[in-house]
Coordinates of N, CA and C in Angstrom, one line a residue:
X1444 N 0.8 -1.5 0.2 CA 0.0 -0.1 0.0 C 0.8 1.3 0.1
X1445 N 0.3 2.0 -1.0 CA 1.3 3.2 -1.0 C 0.8 4.6 -0.8
X1446 N -0.4 4.5 -0.1 CA -1.0 5.7 0.0 C -1.4 6.4 -1.2
X1447 N -1.8 5.8 -2.5 CA -2.6 6.0 -3.3 C -3.2 5.8 -3.9
X1448 N -4.2 6.6 -5.0 CA -5.0 5.6 -5.6 C -5.1 5.0 -6.5
X1449 N -3.9 4.8 -7.0 CA -3.3 3.6 -7.9 C -3.4 2.5 -7.2
X1450 N -3.4 2.3 -6.1 CA -3.3 1.4 -4.9 C -4.6 0.4 -5.6
X1451 N -5.9 1.2 -6.2 CA -6.8 0.2 -6.6 C -6.4 -0.5 -7.9
X1452 N -6.1 -1.5 -8.2 CA -5.5 -1.8 -9.7 C -7.0 -1.7 -10.6
X1453 N -6.0 -1.2 -11.7 CA -6.2 -1.2 -13.0 C -6.9 0.4 -13.2
X1454 N -6.2 1.3 -12.2 CA -6.4 2.8 -12.8 C -4.4 3.5 -13.1
X1455 N -5.5 4.7 -13.6 CA -3.8 5.3 -13.9 C -3.9 6.9 -13.6
X1456 N -3.0 7.5 -13.3 CA -3.0 8.9 -12.7 C -1.9 10.0 -13.4
X1457 N -2.5 10.8 -14.1 CA -1.1 11.6 -14.8 C -1.3 13.2 -14.4
X1458 N -0.8 13.8 -14.0 CA -0.6 15.4 -13.6 C 0.4 16.2 -15.0
X1459 N -0.3 17.2 -14.8 CA 0.3 18.4 -15.7 C 0.4 20.1 -15.2
X1460 N 0.9 20.4 -15.6 CA 1.3 21.9 -14.7 C 1.6 23.3 -15.3
X1461 N 1.2 24.5 -15.5 CA 1.0 25.8 -16.0 C 2.1 26.5 -14.9
X1462 N 3.1 26.7 -15.1 CA 3.9 27.3 -14.0 C 3.7 29.3 -14.1
X1463 N 3.7 29.5 -15.0 CA 3.5 30.5 -15.2 C 1.8 31.0 -14.8
X1464 N 0.8 30.2 -15.2 CA -0.5 30.9 -14.9 C -1.3 29.9 -13.6
X1465 N 0.4 29.3 -12.9 CA 0.2 28.5 -11.8 C -1.6 27.7 -11.4
X1466 N -1.9 27.1 -13.0 CA -3.2 26.2 -12.7 C -2.4 24.8 -13.5
X1467 N -3.2 23.8 -13.4 CA -3.3 22.8 -13.5 C -3.7 21.4 -13.7
X1468 N -3.7 20.5 -14.4 CA -5.2 19.5 -14.4 C -4.4 18.1 -14.1
X1469 N -5.4 17.1 -13.5 CA -5.2 16.1 -13.2 C -5.9 14.7 -13.9
X1470 N -5.6 13.5 -14.3 CA -6.6 12.7 -14.9 C -6.5 11.2 -14.1
X1471 N -7.6 10.7 -14.4 CA -8.0 9.2 -13.7 C -8.1 8.7 -14.7
X1472 N -7.7 8.0 -15.4 CA -7.6 6.6 -16.4 C -7.9 5.1 -16.0
X1473 N -9.1 4.9 -16.4 CA -9.3 3.6 -16.1 C -9.1 2.6 -16.9
X1474 N -8.5 1.4 -16.9 CA -8.2 0.5 -17.8 C -9.0 0.0 -18.8
X1475 N -10.5 0.1 -18.2 CA -11.6 0.0 -18.5 C -12.6 0.4 -17.7
X1476 N -13.9 1.0 -18.7 CA -15.0 1.6 -18.4 C -15.3 1.3 -16.9
X1477 N -15.5 2.3 -15.8 CA -15.8 2.1 -14.7 C -17.3 2.3 -13.8
X1478 N -17.4 1.6 -12.8 CA -18.9 2.3 -12.4 C -18.4 3.8 -11.9
X1479 N -19.5 4.9 -12.1 CA -18.9 5.8 -11.0 C -20.4 6.6 -10.2
X1480 N -20.1 7.0 -9.7 CA -21.4 8.5 -8.7 C -20.8 9.5 -8.8
X1481 N -21.5 10.9 -8.0 CA -21.1 11.9 -8.2 C -22.1 12.5 -7.0
X1482 N -21.3 13.2 -6.0 CA -22.2 14.2 -4.9 C -21.7 15.4 -5.0
X1483 N -22.7 16.5 -6.2 CA -22.5 18.1 -6.0 C -22.9 18.9 -5.2
X1484 N -22.1 19.7 -4.1 CA -22.2 20.4 -3.3 C -21.6 22.0 -3.0
X1485 N -22.2 22.4 -2.5 CA -21.8 23.9 -3.0 C -23.3 25.1 -3.3
X1486 N -22.9 26.8 -3.6 CA -23.7 27.3 -4.3 C -23.0 27.2 -5.5
X1487 N -21.6 27.1 -6.3 CA -21.3 27.5 -7.4 C -20.4 26.0 -8.1
X1488 N -20.8 24.9 -8.3 CA -19.9 24.0 -8.2 C -19.8 24.1 -10.2
X1489 N -18.4 23.5 -10.5 CA -18.3 23.5 -11.9 C -18.0 22.2 -12.3
X1490 N -18.8 21.6 -13.1 CA -18.7 19.9 -13.6 C -19.0 20.1 -14.7
X1491 N -18.6 18.8 -15.3 CA -19.2 18.2 -17.1 C -19.8 16.6 -16.7
X1492 N -20.6 16.5 -17.5 CA -21.2 14.8 -17.9 C -21.6 14.6 -16.3
X1493 N -21.6 15.5 -15.1 CA -22.1 14.5 -14.0 C -23.4 14.4 -13.8
X1494 N -24.8 14.7 -14.2 CA -25.6 14.2 -15.2 C -26.2 12.9 -15.1
X1495 N -24.5 12.7 -16.1 CA -24.9 11.4 -16.8 C -24.8 10.4 -15.7
X1496 N -24.4 10.8 -14.5 CA -24.0 9.6 -13.6 C -25.1 9.3 -12.6
X1497 N -26.3 10.1 -12.9 CA -27.4 9.3 -11.7 C -27.7 8.0 -12.1
X1498 N -28.3 7.1 -11.5 CA -28.8 6.1 -11.3 C -29.5 5.6 -12.7
X1499 N -30.6 6.7 -12.6 CA -32.0 6.4 -13.2 C -31.3 6.8 -14.7
X1500 N -30.1 7.2 -15.2 CA -30.0 7.6 -16.3 C -28.7 6.1 -17.1
X1501 N -29.2 6.3 -18.2 CA -28.6 5.3 -19.4 C -26.8 4.6 -19.4
X1502 N -26.5 5.7 -18.7 CA -24.9 5.6 -18.7 C -24.5 5.3 -17.7
X1503 N -24.0 4.2 -17.4 CA -23.4 3.8 -15.8 C -22.1 3.6 -15.9
X1504 N -20.8 4.2 -16.5 CA -19.9 3.8 -16.4 C -18.9 4.7 -17.7
X1505 N -17.8 5.1 -16.8 CA -17.0 6.0 -17.3 C -15.7 6.1 -18.2
X1506 N -15.2 6.5 -18.6 CA -13.8 6.2 -19.2 C -12.5 7.0 -18.3
X1507 N -12.9 8.2 -18.0 CA -11.6 9.0 -17.4 C -12.4 10.0 -16.8
X1508 N -11.3 10.7 -16.1 CA -11.9 12.0 -14.7 C -11.0 12.6 -15.2
X1509 N -11.6 13.8 -15.2 CA -10.5 15.4 -15.1 C -11.3 16.5 -13.7
X1510 N -10.1 16.1 -13.2 CA -10.0 17.3 -11.9 C -8.9 18.2 -12.7
X1511 N -9.1 19.7 -12.4 CA -8.7 20.9 -13.2 C -8.9 22.4 -12.2
X1512 N -8.3 23.5 -12.4 CA -8.2 24.9 -12.0 C -8.5 25.6 -13.4
X1513 N -8.6 26.6 -13.3 CA -9.2 27.4 -14.2 C -10.5 27.9 -14.2
X1514 N -11.1 27.9 -13.1 CA -12.4 27.4 -13.1 C -13.7 26.8 -14.4
X1515 N -14.2 27.9 -14.5 CA -14.9 27.5 -15.6 C -14.4 26.9 -17.0
X1516 N -12.8 27.9 -17.2 CA -11.7 27.5 -18.2 C -11.3 26.5 -18.3
X1517 N -11.1 25.7 -17.3 CA -10.7 24.1 -16.8 C -11.2 22.7 -17.5
X1518 N -12.5 23.4 -17.6 CA -13.0 22.3 -17.9 C -13.0 21.8 -19.8
X1519 N -12.1 22.9 -20.4 CA -11.5 22.1 -21.9 C -11.0 20.8 -21.2
X1520 N -10.4 21.1 -20.3 CA -9.3 19.6 -20.5 C -10.3 18.0 -20.7
X1521 N -11.5 18.2 -20.1 CA -12.5 17.6 -20.5 C -12.8 17.1 -21.6
X1522 N -12.9 18.2 -22.6 CA -13.2 18.0 -24.2 C -11.8 17.7 -25.3
X1523 N -10.7 17.6 -24.5 CA -9.6 17.2 -25.2 C -9.4 15.8 -24.9
X1524 N -9.8 15.6 -23.3 CA -9.6 14.3 -23.3 C -10.8 12.7 -23.9
X1525 N -12.1 13.9 -24.1 CA -12.8 13.1 -25.1 C -12.4 12.9 -26.3
X1526 N -11.7 13.9 -27.1 CA -11.6 13.5 -27.9 C -10.0 12.1 -28.3
X1527 N -8.8 12.8 -27.0 CA -8.1 11.8 -26.9 C -8.3 10.0 -26.8
X1528 N -9.5 10.2 -26.1 CA -10.3 8.8 -25.8 C -11.2 8.1 -26.8
X1529 N -11.7 9.3 -27.6 CA -12.5 8.2 -28.5 C -11.7 8.1 -29.9
X1530 N -10.7 9.1 -29.7 CA -9.5 8.3 -31.0 C -9.1 7.2 -30.7
X1531 N -9.1 7.0 -29.4 CA -8.5 5.4 -28.8 C -9.5 4.6 -29.1
X1532 N -10.6 5.1 -29.1 CA -12.1 3.6 -29.3 C -12.8 3.4 -28.0
X1533 N -12.3 4.2 -26.8 CA -13.2 4.5 -25.9 C -14.2 5.0 -25.8
X1534 N -15.4 4.4 -25.4 CA -16.6 5.2 -25.2 C -17.5 4.7 -25.2
X1535 N -18.8 5.2 -24.9 CA -19.9 4.6 -25.0 C -20.4 4.7 -26.5
X1536 N -20.8 3.5 -27.0 CA -21.1 3.1 -28.3 C -22.2 3.7 -28.8
X1537 N -22.5 3.7 -30.1 CA -23.5 5.2 -30.7 C -23.9 4.5 -32.1
X1538 N -23.1 4.3 -32.9 CA -23.0 3.3 -34.2 C -22.6 4.5 -34.8
X1539 N -22.4 5.8 -34.0 CA -21.8 6.8 -35.5 C -20.4 6.1 -35.5
X1540 N -19.1 7.2 -36.1 CA -18.0 6.7 -36.6 C -17.1 6.9 -35.2
X1541 N -17.4 7.7 -34.4 CA -16.4 7.5 -33.1 C -17.5 7.2 -31.6
X1542 N -16.9 6.5 -30.8 CA -17.7 6.2 -29.8 C -17.9 7.2 -29.1
X1543 N -18.7 7.6 -27.9 CA -18.6 8.7 -27.3 C -18.0 8.7 -25.8
X1544 N -17.1 8.7 -25.7 CA -16.5 9.2 -24.5 C -17.5 9.5 -23.0
X1545 N -17.3 8.6 -22.3 CA -18.0 9.7 -20.8 C -16.7 10.0 -20.7
X1546 N -16.8 11.3 -20.2 CA -15.4 12.1 -19.0 C -16.2 13.0 -18.3
X1547 N -16.1 12.5 -17.0 CA -16.7 13.7 -16.1 C -15.8 14.6 -15.5
X1548 N -15.9 15.7 -15.0 CA -14.9 16.9 -14.6 C -15.3 17.4 -13.8
X1549 N -14.2 18.4 -12.2 CA -15.0 19.2 -12.0 C -13.5 20.3 -11.7
X1550 N -13.7 21.2 -11.7 CA -12.6 22.2 -11.6 C -12.6 23.3 -9.8
X1551 N -11.6 24.0 -10.0 CA -11.8 24.7 -8.5 C -11.2 25.7 -9.0
X1552 N -11.8 26.9 -8.1 CA -11.0 28.5 -8.4 C -9.9 28.9 -8.5
X1553 N -9.1 28.9 -9.2 CA -7.4 29.8 -8.7 C -7.4 30.3 -10.1
X1554 N -8.1 31.6 -10.2 CA -8.2 32.5 -10.9 C -7.1 33.8 -10.7
X1555 N -7.5 33.5 -9.4 CA -6.8 35.2 -8.7 C -5.7 34.9 -7.6
X1556 N -4.7 33.8 -8.3 CA -3.8 33.0 -7.5 C -2.3 34.1 -8.0
X1557 N -2.2 34.4 -8.8 CA -1.2 35.0 -8.9 C -0.9 36.9 -9.4
X1558 N -1.5 37.3 -8.6 CA -1.7 38.9 -9.1 C -0.5 39.5 -9.2
X1559 N 1.0 39.2 -9.4 CA 1.7 39.9 -9.9 C 2.3 39.1 -11.1
X1560 N 1.7 38.3 -11.7 CA 1.4 37.9 -13.0 C 0.5 37.4 -13.6
X1561 N -0.6 39.0 -13.5 CA -2.2 38.5 -14.4 C -1.9 38.5 -15.5
X1562 N -1.3 38.7 -16.2 CA -1.3 38.4 -17.8 C -1.7 37.1 -18.0
X1563 N -1.0 36.4 -17.0 CA -0.7 34.9 -17.1 C -2.3 34.4 -17.4
X1564 N -3.0 35.0 -17.2 CA -4.6 34.4 -17.5 C -5.3 35.5 -17.7
X1565 N -4.7 36.1 -18.5 CA -5.6 37.4 -19.7 C -5.5 36.4 -20.7
X1566 N -6.4 35.1 -20.7 CA -6.9 34.2 -22.2 C -8.1 34.9 -22.8
X1567 N -7.5 34.5 -24.4 CA -8.5 34.8 -25.1 C -8.8 34.1 -26.5
X1568 N -9.2 34.9 -27.4 CA -9.2 33.9 -28.5 C -7.8 33.5 -29.4
X1569 N -7.4 34.2 -29.2 CA -5.9 34.6 -29.9 C -4.8 34.0 -28.5
X1570 N -4.8 33.7 -27.7 CA -4.5 33.4 -26.0 C -5.0 32.5 -25.4
X1571 N -5.3 31.4 -26.2 CA -6.2 30.5 -25.3 C -5.4 29.9 -24.2
X1572 N -6.8 29.5 -23.0 CA -6.1 28.7 -21.7 C -5.3 27.7 -22.3
X1573 N -4.8 27.1 -21.8 CA -3.6 26.1 -21.4 C -4.1 24.5 -21.5
X1574 N -5.4 24.6 -21.0 CA -6.1 23.4 -20.7 C -5.9 22.6 -21.9
X1575 N -6.3 22.6 -22.8 CA -5.8 21.7 -23.9 C -4.6 21.3 -24.2
X1576 N -3.9 21.6 -24.3 CA -2.4 21.7 -24.3 C -1.8 20.6 -22.6
X1577 N -2.4 21.2 -21.7 CA -2.1 20.1 -20.4 C -2.5 18.8 -20.1
X1578 N -3.6 18.6 -21.2 CA -4.5 17.3 -20.7 C -3.5 16.4 -21.0
X1579 N -2.8 16.5 -22.8 CA -1.8 15.5 -23.7 C -0.7 15.1 -22.7
X1580 N -0.2 16.5 -21.9 CA 0.9 16.6 -21.2 C 0.5 15.5 -20.0
X1581 N -0.8 15.6 -19.5 CA -1.3 14.8 -17.9 C -1.1 13.2 -18.3
X1582 N -1.9 13.2 -20.2 CA -2.1 11.5 -20.8 C -0.7 11.0 -21.1
X1583 N -0.2 11.6 -21.1 CA 1.5 10.9 -21.6 C 2.1 10.5 -20.2
X1584 N 1.6 11.1 -18.8 CA 2.2 11.1 -17.9 C 1.7 10.0 -17.2
X1585 N 0.2 9.5 -17.4 CA -0.4 8.5 -17.0 C 0.3 7.2 -16.2
X1586 N -0.2 7.3 -14.9 CA 1.1 5.9 -14.6 C 0.1 4.9 -13.1
X1587 N 0.6 4.2 -12.9 CA 0.6 3.8 -11.3 C 1.6 4.9 -10.2
X1588 N 2.3 5.5 -10.5 CA 3.0 6.3 -9.6 C 2.7 8.1 -9.5
X1589 N 2.8 8.7 -8.7 CA 2.3 9.8 -9.4 C 2.9 10.9 -8.1
X1590 N 3.3 12.0 -8.1 CA 3.7 12.6 -7.3 C 2.4 13.8 -6.2
X1591 N 2.1 13.8 -5.1 CA 1.2 14.4 -4.6 C 2.0 15.8 -4.3
X1592 N 1.3 16.8 -3.7 CA 1.2 18.0 -3.5 C 0.7 19.1 -4.2
X1593 N 2.2 19.9 -4.6 CA 1.7 21.4 -5.5 C 1.7 20.7 -7.2
X1594 N 1.1 19.9 -7.2 CA 0.7 18.9 -8.6 C -0.6 19.1 -9.3
X1595 N -0.5 19.1 -10.7 CA -1.8 18.5 -10.9 C -2.8 20.0 -11.1
X1596 N -4.0 19.4 -10.7 CA -4.9 20.1 -10.1 C -4.8 21.2 -9.3
X1597 N -4.0 20.6 -8.1 CA -4.2 21.1 -6.8 C -2.8 22.3 -7.4
X1598 N -2.3 22.4 -8.2 CA -0.7 23.3 -8.5 C -1.3 24.9 -8.2
X1599 N -2.4 25.6 -8.5 CA -3.1 26.7 -7.7 C -3.7 26.5 -6.8
X1600 N -3.7 25.3 -6.5 CA -5.3 25.6 -4.9 C -3.9 26.1 -4.2
X1601 N -5.3 26.9 -2.7 CA -5.2 27.4 -1.7 C -6.2 26.7 -0.3
X1602 N -5.9 26.6 0.3 CA -6.3 26.1 1.8 C -5.9 26.9 2.5
X1603 N -6.8 28.4 2.5 CA -7.3 29.4 3.7 C -6.2 30.4 3.5
X1604 N -5.4 30.7 4.3 CA -4.4 31.6 3.4 C -3.0 30.5 3.4
X1605 N -3.0 29.3 3.0 CA -2.6 28.4 3.3 C -2.1 27.7 1.6
X1606 N -0.8 27.6 1.1 CA -1.0 26.8 0.1 C -1.5 25.7 0.1
X1607 N -3.1 25.3 -1.1 CA -3.0 24.0 -1.0 C -2.5 23.2 -2.0
X1608 N -3.0 22.1 -2.7 CA -2.5 20.9 -3.7 C -3.1 19.7 -3.5
X1609 N -2.6 18.9 -3.6 CA -3.8 17.7 -4.2 C -3.3 16.5 -2.8
X1610 N -4.0 15.6 -2.7 CA -3.4 14.7 -1.5 C -4.4 13.7 -2.3
X1611 N -4.1 12.4 -1.5 CA -4.0 10.8 -2.1 C -4.2 10.1 -0.6
X1612 N -4.9 8.8 -0.4 CA -5.1 8.1 0.5 C -5.0 6.8 0.0
X1613 N -5.0 5.9 0.8 CA -5.5 4.3 0.5 C -5.8 3.7 1.7
X1614 N -6.3 2.3 1.9 CA -6.8 2.0 3.0 C -7.4 0.4 2.6
X1615 N -6.8 -0.6 3.2 CA -7.4 -2.0 3.0 C -8.1 -2.1 4.4
X1616 N -8.9 -2.4 4.1 CA -10.6 -2.9 4.8 C -10.8 -4.4 4.6
X1617 N -10.7 -5.5 5.1 CA -10.4 -7.0 5.2 C -9.6 -7.1 3.5
X1618 N -10.5 -7.6 2.6 CA -9.9 -7.7 1.1 C -10.0 -7.1 0.2
X1619 N -10.9 -5.7 0.5 CA -11.1 -4.5 -0.5 C -10.3 -2.9 0.0
X1620 N -9.8 -2.5 -1.4 CA -8.8 -1.8 -0.9 C -10.1 0.1 -1.4
X1621 N -9.8 0.7 -0.9 CA -10.6 1.8 -0.6 C -9.2 2.6 -0.8
X1622 N -9.6 4.0 -2.5 CA -8.9 5.1 -2.3 C -9.5 6.1 -2.5
X1623 N -8.5 7.4 -2.3 CA -9.2 8.3 -2.3 C -8.1 9.5 -3.1
X1624 N -8.0 10.7 -3.8 CA -7.5 11.3 -4.5 C -8.3 12.7 -4.4
X1625 N -7.5 13.8 -4.2 CA -8.6 15.3 -3.5 C -7.8 16.5 -4.2
X1626 N -8.2 17.5 -4.7 CA -7.5 18.6 -5.1 C -8.1 19.6 -3.8
X1627 N -7.2 19.9 -2.8 CA -8.0 21.0 -2.4 C -7.5 22.2 -2.0
X1628 N -8.8 22.8 -2.4 CA -8.8 24.5 -2.7 C -9.6 25.3 -1.5
X1629 N -9.9 24.8 -0.2 CA -10.7 24.8 0.7 C -10.7 26.4 1.6
X1630 N -11.5 26.8 1.6 CA -12.1 27.7 2.8 C -11.9 27.7 4.1
X1631 N -10.8 28.7 4.9 CA -10.7 28.6 6.5 C -9.9 28.4 6.8
X1632 N -9.2 27.9 7.6 CA -8.1 27.7 8.1 C -7.8 25.7 8.1
X1633 N -6.9 25.4 8.0 CA -6.5 24.3 8.3 C -5.8 23.5 9.4
X1634 N -5.3 24.6 10.2 CA -4.5 24.9 10.9 C -5.1 25.3 12.6
X1635 N -5.3 24.9 13.8 CA -5.8 25.2 14.7 C -5.2 26.4 15.3
X1636 N -5.0 27.0 16.6 CA -5.5 28.1 17.3 C -3.5 28.5 17.1
X1637 N -2.9 27.7 17.8 CA -1.6 26.9 18.0 C -0.4 27.3 16.5
X1638 N -1.0 26.9 15.5 CA -0.4 26.9 13.6 C -0.2 25.5 13.9
X1639 N -1.1 24.0 14.3 CA -0.9 23.0 14.4 C -2.1 22.5 13.4
X1640 N -1.4 21.6 12.2 CA -2.3 21.0 11.2 C -3.6 20.4 11.8
X1641 N -4.6 20.8 12.0 CA -5.6 19.9 12.2 C -5.8 17.9 11.6
X1642 N -4.9 17.8 10.6 CA -4.8 16.6 10.5 C -3.4 15.9 10.6
X1643 N -2.5 16.9 11.7 CA -1.1 16.1 11.8 C -1.5 15.1 12.7
X1644 N -2.3 14.7 13.4 CA -1.6 13.3 13.9 C -2.4 12.1 13.1
X1645 N -2.8 12.3 11.3 CA -3.4 11.3 10.6 C -2.2 11.5 9.9
X1646 N -1.2 11.9 9.5 CA 0.0 12.6 8.8 C 0.8 10.8 8.7
X1647 N 1.3 10.1 8.3 CA 2.1 9.1 7.8 C 3.4 9.8 8.1
X1648 N 4.1 9.2 8.8 CA 6.4 9.7 8.5 C 6.1 11.2 8.8
X1649 N 5.7 11.6 9.8 CA 5.5 13.3 9.9 C 5.3 13.8 9.0
X1650 N 4.7 13.7 7.7 CA 4.1 14.5 6.5 C 3.6 15.2 6.8
X1651 N 2.8 15.2 7.9 CA 1.5 16.2 8.2 C 2.0 17.6 9.3
X1652 N 3.2 17.6 9.4 CA 3.8 18.1 10.7 C 4.7 19.4 10.0
X1653 N 5.1 20.9 10.4 CA 5.4 21.7 9.6 C 6.9 21.3 9.7
X1654 N 8.1 22.4 8.5 CA 9.2 21.4 8.4 C 9.6 22.6 9.3
X1655 N 10.9 22.2 9.9 CA 11.6 23.4 10.8 C 12.1 24.0 9.9
X1656 N 12.2 25.3 10.5 CA 12.6 26.4 9.5 C 13.6 26.4 9.8
X1657 N 14.7 26.7 8.2 CA 16.3 26.4 8.2 C 16.7 28.6 9.0
X1658 N 17.8 27.9 9.2 CA 18.4 29.0 10.1 C 18.5 30.3 9.2
X1659 N 18.5 31.7 9.5 CA 18.8 32.6 9.1 C 18.1 33.1 7.7
X1660 N 17.0 32.5 8.2 CA 15.5 32.9 7.4 C 14.5 34.0 8.1
X1661 N 14.0 34.7 7.2 CA 13.6 36.0 8.1 C 12.3 35.1 8.5
X1662 N 11.2 35.2 9.8 CA 10.0 35.0 10.2 C 8.7 35.3 9.3
X1663 N 9.6 36.1 9.0 CA 7.7 36.5 7.8 C 7.7 35.9 6.9
X1664 N 6.0 35.3 7.0 CA 5.6 34.6 6.3 C 5.3 34.7 4.8
X1665 N 5.6 36.0 4.2 CA 5.6 36.2 2.6 C 7.4 36.0 2.3
X1666 N 8.2 36.2 3.2 CA 9.4 36.7 3.3 C 10.3 35.9 1.6
X1667 N 9.5 34.5 2.4 CA 10.9 33.5 1.4 C 9.3 32.7 1.1
X1668 N 8.5 33.0 0.4 CA 7.4 32.1 0.4 C 6.9 32.5 -1.4
X1669 N 7.4 31.7 -2.4 CA 6.7 31.6 -3.7 C 5.7 31.6 -4.0
X1670 N 4.5 30.3 -3.0 CA 3.6 30.0 -3.6 C 2.6 30.2 -2.5
X1671 N 2.5 31.5 -1.7 CA 2.3 32.0 -1.0 C 0.8 32.7 -1.8
X1672 N 0.4 32.6 -2.4 CA -1.0 33.8 -3.2 C -2.2 34.2 -2.4
X1673 N -2.1 35.5 -2.5 CA -3.3 36.5 -2.2 C -4.5 36.2 -3.2
X1674 N -5.3 36.2 -2.2 CA -6.8 36.5 -2.8 C -7.2 37.7 -2.2
X1675 N -8.3 38.1 -3.0 CA -9.0 39.4 -2.5 C -10.6 39.3 -1.9
X1676 N -11.1 38.0 -3.0 CA -12.5 37.6 -2.4 C -12.6 36.1 -2.7
X1677 N -13.1 36.1 -1.8 CA -13.5 34.3 -2.1 C -14.4 33.6 -2.2
X1678 N -14.9 32.6 -3.5 CA -16.1 32.4 -3.5 C -16.7 31.5 -2.9
X1679 N -18.0 30.9 -2.9 CA -19.0 29.8 -2.1 C -17.9 29.0 -1.7
X1680 N -18.4 28.0 -1.0 CA -17.4 26.6 -0.5 C -18.6 25.7 -1.3
X1681 N -17.6 25.5 -2.3 CA -17.9 24.0 -3.0 C -16.8 22.7 -2.9
X1682 N -17.8 21.7 -3.5 CA -17.3 20.4 -3.2 C -17.9 19.3 -4.2
X1683 N -17.0 19.1 -5.3 CA -17.6 18.2 -5.7 C -16.8 16.8 -5.8
X1684 N -17.6 15.6 -5.6 CA -17.3 14.4 -5.1 C -17.6 13.0 -6.6
X1685 N -16.8 12.6 -7.2 CA -16.8 11.6 -8.1 C -16.7 10.8 -7.7

């Protein structure tokens, strides 16, 4: 057990990120169509193909999942993965020239995380968002081993006033492996009043505890941080689980 989503056999994960725009894409690709369900919460969720997963509907399996930053612009990643999977022959058979890949997606809001480089997210028809290109990079990187933290869909995420990111966990219950992967872009503090992470007691090998500060480094929390992004407003708390 590696505490990864891919501890469940038959799943591959790939990440890609744009350093300038501080955003990214994560793909989850099952090696065969997989049963899926969804729960959408919050006042402004951003999703694609989630209604298709309702149990009363025709489609019961998916061909891939997309998590992305970029708010609504990030949904382009699912469109590109649909083309990739359809060209590979994956998808719901319709009798047409191509099958219809079922690619649900969910996005997070990371649009104002680089105030010093606003031009990086001034997208237009002449300067399109990077999510289609990132999808190809993430697809090429898909495998059973993948990085956690400041990667993929979590590259531009925040957790209150701290850096968010991408996390993963797995557990063996009798003969069943349960695993999860989450892009954390949460509202509110992840620390208690003493500055300790609420979830530090759950961490393995001290991963949830703060690192010891290096010597001769300013105590100003912004002085030595490259990824302490500021936000002028916080959108409604949204949570989509697929």
